[in-house]
Short mmCIF file of C-alpha atoms and ligand atoms in Angstrom, two decimals:
data_model
loop_
_atom_site.label_atom_id
_atom_site.label_comp_id
_atom_site.label_asym_id
_atom_site.label_seq_id
_atom_site.Cartn_x
_atom_site.Cartn_y
_atom_site.Cartn_z
CA MET A 1 -13.89 -42.17 2.66
CA THR A 2 -15.92 -41.22 5.27
CA ALA A 3 -16.41 -38.19 7.41
CA GLN A 4 -14.68 -40.01 10.20
CA GLU A 5 -11.74 -40.78 8.51
CA ILE A 6 -11.34 -37.39 7.23
CA ALA A 7 -11.74 -35.70 11.05
CA LYS A 8 -9.10 -38.07 12.31
CA ILE A 9 -6.80 -36.95 9.37
CA LEU A 10 -7.43 -33.20 10.45
CA ASP A 11 -6.64 -34.28 14.23
CA ASN A 12 -3.25 -35.62 12.86
CA VAL A 13 -2.55 -32.30 11.21
CA ARG A 14 -3.16 -30.76 14.62
CA LYS A 15 -1.11 -33.29 16.32
CA GLU A 16 1.87 -33.41 14.06
CA ASN A 17 2.22 -29.67 13.16
CA PRO A 18 3.87 -30.34 9.86
CA LEU A 19 6.44 -27.98 8.30
CA VAL A 20 5.09 -27.05 4.80
CA HIS A 21 7.50 -25.51 2.23
CA ASN A 22 5.83 -22.95 -0.01
CA ILE A 23 7.53 -21.41 -3.18
CA THR A 24 4.28 -19.57 -3.98
CA ASN A 25 3.11 -16.39 -5.57
CA VAL A 26 3.70 -12.50 -4.14
CA VAL A 27 -0.03 -12.02 -3.86
CA VAL A 28 -1.08 -15.01 -1.47
CA THR A 29 1.99 -15.35 0.73
CA ASN A 30 0.44 -13.68 3.76
CA PHE A 31 -3.04 -15.47 3.54
CA THR A 32 -1.23 -19.09 2.98
CA ALA A 33 1.08 -18.53 6.01
CA ASN A 34 -1.90 -17.74 8.17
CA GLY A 35 -4.24 -20.45 6.63
CA LEU A 36 -1.71 -23.16 7.30
CA LEU A 37 -1.09 -21.59 11.05
CA ALA A 38 -4.72 -21.88 11.56
CA LEU A 39 -5.08 -25.20 10.35
CA GLY A 40 -2.34 -26.33 12.75
CA ALA A 41 0.66 -26.61 10.17
CA SER A 42 3.90 -24.53 10.34
CA PRO A 43 4.24 -22.86 6.96
CA VAL A 44 7.75 -21.54 5.40
CA MET A 45 8.43 -19.51 2.50
CA ALA A 46 11.69 -19.90 0.93
CA TYR A 47 13.27 -19.13 -2.40
CA ALA A 48 16.84 -18.69 -2.59
CA HIS A 49 18.63 -21.05 -5.05
CA GLU A 50 21.13 -21.77 -2.08
CA GLU A 51 18.88 -22.99 0.33
CA VAL A 52 15.58 -24.63 -1.18
CA ALA A 53 17.16 -28.02 -1.23
CA ASP A 54 17.86 -27.93 2.22
CA MET A 55 14.53 -26.63 3.31
CA ALA A 56 12.50 -29.15 0.80
CA LYS A 57 14.11 -32.00 2.27
CA ILE A 58 13.35 -31.30 6.36
CA ALA A 59 9.67 -30.52 5.11
CA GLY A 60 6.66 -32.56 5.44
CA ALA A 61 5.53 -31.17 2.17
CA LEU A 62 6.42 -28.81 -0.83
CA VAL A 63 4.04 -26.65 -2.43
CA LEU A 64 5.20 -25.08 -5.87
CA ASN A 65 2.79 -22.38 -7.20
CA ILE A 66 3.48 -20.26 -10.40
CA GLY A 67 1.33 -17.42 -9.83
CA THR A 68 3.84 -14.81 -10.18
CA LEU A 69 6.32 -16.86 -11.65
CA ASN A 70 10.00 -15.88 -13.40
CA SER A 71 12.75 -17.65 -14.59
CA ASP A 72 14.37 -17.61 -11.12
CA VAL A 73 11.58 -18.82 -9.24
CA VAL A 74 11.08 -21.95 -11.69
CA LYS A 75 14.83 -22.76 -11.25
CA ALA A 76 14.01 -22.56 -7.35
CA MET A 77 11.30 -24.91 -7.96
CA ILE A 78 13.09 -27.12 -9.67
CA ILE A 79 16.11 -27.32 -7.34
CA ALA A 80 13.62 -28.01 -4.45
CA GLY A 81 11.38 -30.43 -6.36
CA LYS A 82 14.29 -32.59 -7.12
CA SER A 83 15.50 -32.54 -3.44
CA ALA A 84 11.68 -33.50 -2.32
CA ASN A 85 11.49 -36.12 -4.63
CA ASP A 86 15.11 -37.54 -3.23
CA HIS A 87 13.85 -37.53 0.26
CA ASP A 88 10.51 -38.67 -0.39
CA VAL A 89 8.91 -35.45 0.35
CA PRO A 90 5.48 -35.15 -1.49
CA VAL A 91 5.31 -32.12 -3.93
CA ILE A 92 2.11 -30.56 -4.56
CA PHE A 93 1.82 -27.91 -7.67
CA ASP A 94 -0.38 -25.35 -8.42
CA PRO A 95 -0.50 -24.48 -12.57
CA VAL A 96 -1.87 -21.05 -11.70
CA GLY A 97 -3.03 -19.36 -14.80
CA VAL A 98 -1.84 -22.04 -17.20
CA GLY A 99 -3.19 -21.45 -20.70
CA SER A 100 -3.17 -17.72 -20.21
CA THR A 101 0.50 -17.14 -21.82
CA LYS A 102 3.02 -19.37 -23.34
CA PHE A 103 5.61 -18.82 -20.93
CA ARG A 104 3.15 -20.05 -18.04
CA THR A 105 2.23 -22.88 -20.05
CA ASP A 106 5.85 -23.77 -20.88
CA MET A 107 7.23 -23.24 -17.62
CA ALA A 108 4.45 -25.46 -15.87
CA ARG A 109 5.18 -28.53 -18.54
CA LYS A 110 8.84 -28.15 -17.63
CA ILE A 111 8.31 -28.39 -13.94
CA LEU A 112 6.03 -31.55 -14.21
CA ALA A 113 8.76 -32.77 -16.61
CA GLU A 114 11.41 -32.35 -14.03
CA VAL A 115 9.88 -32.98 -10.89
CA ASN A 116 7.64 -35.95 -9.71
CA VAL A 117 4.72 -34.43 -8.32
CA SER A 118 1.94 -36.19 -5.80
CA ILE A 119 -0.91 -33.85 -6.45
CA VAL A 120 -1.82 -31.18 -8.89
CA ARG A 121 -4.47 -28.60 -7.88
CA GLY A 122 -6.00 -26.26 -10.43
CA ASN A 123 -9.39 -24.93 -11.82
CA ALA A 124 -10.75 -26.66 -14.59
CA ALA A 125 -9.12 -24.53 -17.12
CA GLU A 126 -5.60 -24.97 -15.86
CA ILE A 127 -6.04 -28.74 -15.59
CA ALA A 128 -7.27 -28.76 -19.46
CA ASN A 129 -4.48 -26.50 -20.86
CA LEU A 130 -1.86 -28.56 -18.73
CA ILE A 131 -2.78 -31.47 -20.99
CA GLY A 132 -3.33 -29.28 -24.11
CA ASP A 133 -7.24 -29.21 -24.09
CA ASN A 134 -8.28 -25.88 -25.03
CA TRP A 135 -10.42 -24.16 -22.06
CA SER A 136 -10.48 -20.49 -22.07
CA MET A 137 -8.63 -18.63 -19.39
CA LYS A 138 -9.12 -15.11 -17.99
CA GLY A 139 -5.59 -14.30 -16.29
CA VAL A 140 -5.57 -16.40 -13.43
CA ASP A 141 -9.45 -17.30 -13.20
CA ALA A 142 -10.93 -20.33 -15.18
CA GLY A 143 -13.38 -19.24 -18.26
CA SER A 144 -16.14 -21.91 -18.52
CA ASN A 145 -16.58 -24.29 -21.73
CA GLY A 146 -19.06 -26.60 -20.57
CA GLY A 147 -16.64 -29.63 -20.32
CA ASN A 148 -17.24 -32.46 -17.97
CA PRO A 149 -15.01 -31.99 -14.87
CA ILE A 150 -15.16 -35.92 -14.12
CA GLU A 151 -13.75 -37.01 -17.30
CA LEU A 152 -11.37 -34.10 -17.29
CA ALA A 153 -9.70 -34.95 -13.92
CA GLN A 154 -9.50 -38.59 -15.08
CA SER A 155 -7.92 -38.16 -18.15
CA ALA A 156 -5.58 -35.57 -16.77
CA ALA A 157 -4.60 -38.17 -13.94
CA ARG A 158 -3.87 -40.97 -16.53
CA ARG A 159 -1.67 -38.52 -18.86
CA LEU A 160 0.03 -36.74 -16.28
CA ASN A 161 0.40 -39.91 -14.07
CA THR A 162 -0.34 -38.01 -10.85
CA ILE A 163 -3.59 -37.32 -8.44
CA ILE A 164 -5.49 -34.43 -9.87
CA ALA A 165 -7.58 -31.97 -7.64
CA LEU A 166 -9.82 -29.79 -10.01
CA THR A 167 -11.84 -27.25 -8.05
CA GLY A 168 -14.63 -24.98 -8.95
CA LYS A 169 -18.67 -25.25 -7.92
CA GLU A 170 -17.92 -29.04 -7.52
CA ASP A 171 -14.24 -30.67 -6.79
CA VAL A 172 -13.04 -33.72 -8.28
CA VAL A 173 -10.05 -35.69 -6.95
CA SER A 174 -8.93 -38.59 -9.26
CA ASP A 175 -5.81 -40.90 -9.44
CA SER A 176 -7.53 -41.96 -12.71
CA ASN A 177 -8.31 -45.40 -11.01
CA GLU A 178 -10.59 -43.96 -8.15
CA THR A 179 -12.34 -40.64 -8.38
CA TYR A 180 -14.13 -38.54 -5.44
CA MET A 181 -16.37 -35.44 -5.88
CA ILE A 182 -16.70 -33.11 -3.20
CA HIS A 183 -19.71 -31.26 -2.96
CA ASN A 184 -18.71 -28.67 -0.18
CA GLY A 185 -17.56 -25.11 -0.48
CA HIS A 186 -19.17 -21.60 -1.16
CA PRO A 187 -19.34 -19.19 -3.92
CA ILE A 188 -17.96 -16.39 -1.73
CA LEU A 189 -14.68 -18.18 -2.10
CA THR A 190 -14.12 -16.73 -5.48
CA LYS A 191 -14.50 -13.30 -4.12
CA VAL A 192 -11.19 -13.71 -2.03
CA THR A 193 -7.99 -13.66 -3.88
CA GLY A 194 -5.63 -16.82 -2.92
CA THR A 195 -8.14 -19.31 -1.79
CA GLY A 196 -7.37 -21.65 -4.55
CA CYS A 197 -3.55 -21.10 -3.87
CA LEU A 198 -4.26 -21.46 0.01
CA LEU A 199 -6.04 -24.58 -0.91
CA SER A 200 -3.01 -26.08 -2.87
CA SER A 201 -1.02 -25.33 0.46
CA VAL A 202 -3.61 -27.18 2.63
CA LEU A 203 -3.15 -30.20 0.41
CA GLY A 204 0.45 -30.17 1.13
CA VAL A 205 -0.32 -29.95 4.87
CA PHE A 206 -2.67 -32.93 4.65
CA ALA A 207 -0.28 -35.06 2.22
CA ALA A 208 2.47 -34.61 4.92
CA VAL A 209 0.48 -36.30 7.56
CA GLU A 210 -1.45 -39.08 5.37
CA LYS A 211 0.55 -41.19 3.19
CA ASN A 212 -2.34 -41.92 0.79
CA HIS A 213 -2.10 -38.87 -1.13
CA LEU A 214 -5.75 -39.69 -2.87
CA PHE A 215 -7.17 -39.63 0.67
CA ALA A 216 -4.99 -36.63 1.77
CA ALA A 217 -6.50 -34.45 -1.30
CA VAL A 218 -9.84 -35.59 -0.60
CA SER A 219 -9.68 -34.67 3.11
CA GLY A 220 -7.85 -31.45 2.74
CA ILE A 221 -10.66 -30.24 0.13
CA THR A 222 -13.42 -31.54 2.36
CA VAL A 223 -12.18 -29.62 5.47
CA TYR A 224 -11.44 -26.35 3.49
CA GLY A 225 -15.03 -26.44 1.87
CA VAL A 226 -16.87 -27.38 5.29
CA ALA A 227 -14.98 -24.38 7.01
CA ALA A 228 -15.98 -22.24 4.20
CA GLU A 229 -19.60 -22.91 4.65
CA ILE A 230 -19.43 -22.40 8.21
CA ALA A 231 -17.38 -19.08 7.81
CA ALA A 232 -20.14 -17.83 5.20
CA SER A 233 -23.04 -18.98 7.30
CA LYS A 234 -21.42 -16.98 10.38
CA THR A 235 -20.86 -13.39 8.09
CA PRO A 236 -24.36 -13.11 6.43
CA HIS A 237 -24.77 -9.97 4.25
CA LYS A 238 -21.22 -8.82 4.99
CA GLY A 239 -19.04 -9.45 2.23
CA PRO A 240 -15.61 -11.19 1.21
CA GLY A 241 -13.60 -8.94 3.56
CA SER A 242 -15.22 -10.42 6.97
CA PHE A 243 -15.69 -13.72 5.41
CA GLN A 244 -11.78 -14.12 4.83
CA ILE A 245 -11.35 -13.47 8.48
CA GLU A 246 -14.13 -15.78 9.80
CA PHE A 247 -12.69 -18.39 7.45
CA LEU A 248 -9.24 -18.48 8.96
CA ASN A 249 -11.24 -18.86 12.41
CA GLN A 250 -13.03 -21.65 11.27
CA LEU A 251 -9.76 -23.32 9.44
CA SER A 252 -8.45 -23.20 13.24
CA HIS A 253 -11.78 -24.18 14.86
CA LEU A 254 -13.29 -26.67 13.18
CA ALA A 255 -14.62 -29.99 15.05
CA ALA A 256 -15.14 -33.33 13.91
CA GLU A 257 -18.82 -33.10 14.50
CA GLU A 258 -19.03 -30.27 12.06
CA ILE A 259 -17.21 -32.17 9.32
CA VAL A 260 -19.44 -35.26 10.24
CA GLN A 261 -22.74 -32.98 9.81
CA ILE A 262 -21.75 -30.88 6.53
CA SER A 263 -19.41 -32.80 4.70
CA SER A 264 -20.71 -34.36 1.42
CA VAL A 265 -18.28 -36.83 -0.20
CA GLU A 266 -19.16 -38.78 -3.11
CA LYS A 267 -17.47 -41.51 -4.55
CA ILE A 268 -17.66 -41.97 -8.42
CA GLU A 269 -18.14 -45.31 -9.72
CA HIS A 270 -15.78 -46.04 -12.95
CA PRO A 271 -17.36 -47.91 -15.72
P1 ATP B 1 -10.36 -19.56 -9.88
O1 ATP B 1 -9.16 -18.89 -10.17
O2 ATP B 1 -10.89 -19.82 -11.11
O3 ATP B 1 -11.34 -19.11 -9.12
P2 ATP B 1 -9.06 -20.98 -8.07
O4 ATP B 1 -7.38 -21.56 -8.36
O5 ATP B 1 -9.09 -19.49 -6.98
O6 ATP B 1 -9.46 -20.72 -9.38
P3 ATP B 1 -11.31 -22.40 -7.07
O7 ATP B 1 -11.64 -23.47 -8.10
O8 ATP B 1 -11.87 -21.13 -6.98
O9 ATP B 1 -9.77 -22.27 -7.46
O10 ATP B 1 -10.99 -23.41 -5.77
C1 ATP B 1 -11.11 -22.63 -4.44
C2 ATP B 1 -12.11 -23.19 -3.45
O11 ATP B 1 -13.28 -22.58 -3.87
C3 ATP B 1 -12.28 -24.50 -3.47
O12 ATP B 1 -12.62 -25.17 -2.33
C4 ATP B 1 -13.63 -24.54 -4.25
O13 ATP B 1 -14.52 -25.89 -3.89
C5 ATP B 1 -14.27 -23.61 -4.00
N1 ATP B 1 -15.27 -22.90 -4.95
C6 ATP B 1 -14.91 -22.22 -5.92
N2 ATP B 1 -15.99 -21.96 -6.66
C7 ATP B 1 -16.97 -22.29 -5.98
C8 ATP B 1 -18.56 -22.23 -6.11
N3 ATP B 1 -18.96 -21.76 -7.44
N4 ATP B 1 -19.36 -22.76 -5.25
C9 ATP B 1 -18.59 -23.21 -3.81
N5 ATP B 1 -17.48 -23.40 -3.98
C10 ATP B 1 -16.66 -22.93 -4.76
N1 TZP B 2 -2.41 -12.89 -10.07
C1 TZP B 2 -1.35 -13.83 -10.04
S1 TZP B 2 -1.43 -15.03 -8.70
C2 TZP B 2 -2.69 -14.45 -8.37
C3 TZP B 2 -3.35 -13.44 -9.11
C4 TZP B 2 -4.57 -12.55 -8.63
C5 TZP B 2 -3.42 -14.87 -7.11
C6 TZP B 2 -4.52 -16.09 -7.56
O1 TZP B 2 -5.14 -16.83 -6.62
P1 TZP B 2 -6.29 -17.99 -6.89
O2 TZP B 2 -6.27 -18.68 -5.50
O3 TZP B 2 -5.89 -18.85 -7.91
O4 TZP B 2 -7.60 -17.23 -6.74
MG1 MG B 3 -10.65 -18.72 -6.96
MG1 MG B 4 -5.63 -20.52 -8.64
#
């Protein structure tokens, strides 16, 4: 993918203003809504069993995030997910904290068994635990075990038959046939809660306007990483509070020329 193609997809987001239905966690709800508004999308959070099917079918994408799950929320996710599948609405899944408790792992696998998901976005530990590989988890944060994120993303994409967007210091996007690595982002993103969750919803925004969901995921992650780099450069010696606000500003202002100058997307050749 070229930087110009990525900038064009961002332009389409701003022109089309897609509605994105989020069933997400209580920690990140406000930050997610503000991040999607800044980017040019129209967020809605809706959880009632009685309405989620109707909301999902009129949305451009549905984002399911199990950060503060309970049985009722999981039921809502499955109702919404089936409705999205019936109406060709792409579903993005963020398996927050999978591997840290048995309930989370069981529920994540249940959702994947019942709903056809276009993109799974998570840190390395979450992606590994989703496919039954051991990778240490500390609550919702990835531990590290020195594994290879490219091989992990490719193998998870093959086994789950979906697109994997595996994030961390480097981000990897793979559908098992085609793989990209994105070298943008900034370590201060790890000091603001919900930056992973917001990114999953941003992938919903991009999937709503770009039918090729592999390109949508690469574009969303790149735009996000470039905005973070600019925000960090504008808030030096400040801290996560100032960064978080400036990051929202940059999601809103980001220009095509900045994507061309700063983005770093590498296509990984398959053996
Ligand atoms: P975790 O809970 O492990 O932090 P997460 O769900 O919050 O996971 P991240 O993997 O932190 O998600 O990804 C969120 C964003 O932060 C992505 O854009 C990613 O590229 C970026 N990011 C994470 N760590 C770094 C880092 N060390 N350097 C640069 N960018 C990073
Ligand atoms: N606890 C449950 S969900 C959540 C926390 C702290 C937010 C996790 O956000 P992210 O984006 O994975 O850092
Ligand atoms: Mg994080
Ligand atoms: Mg997360």
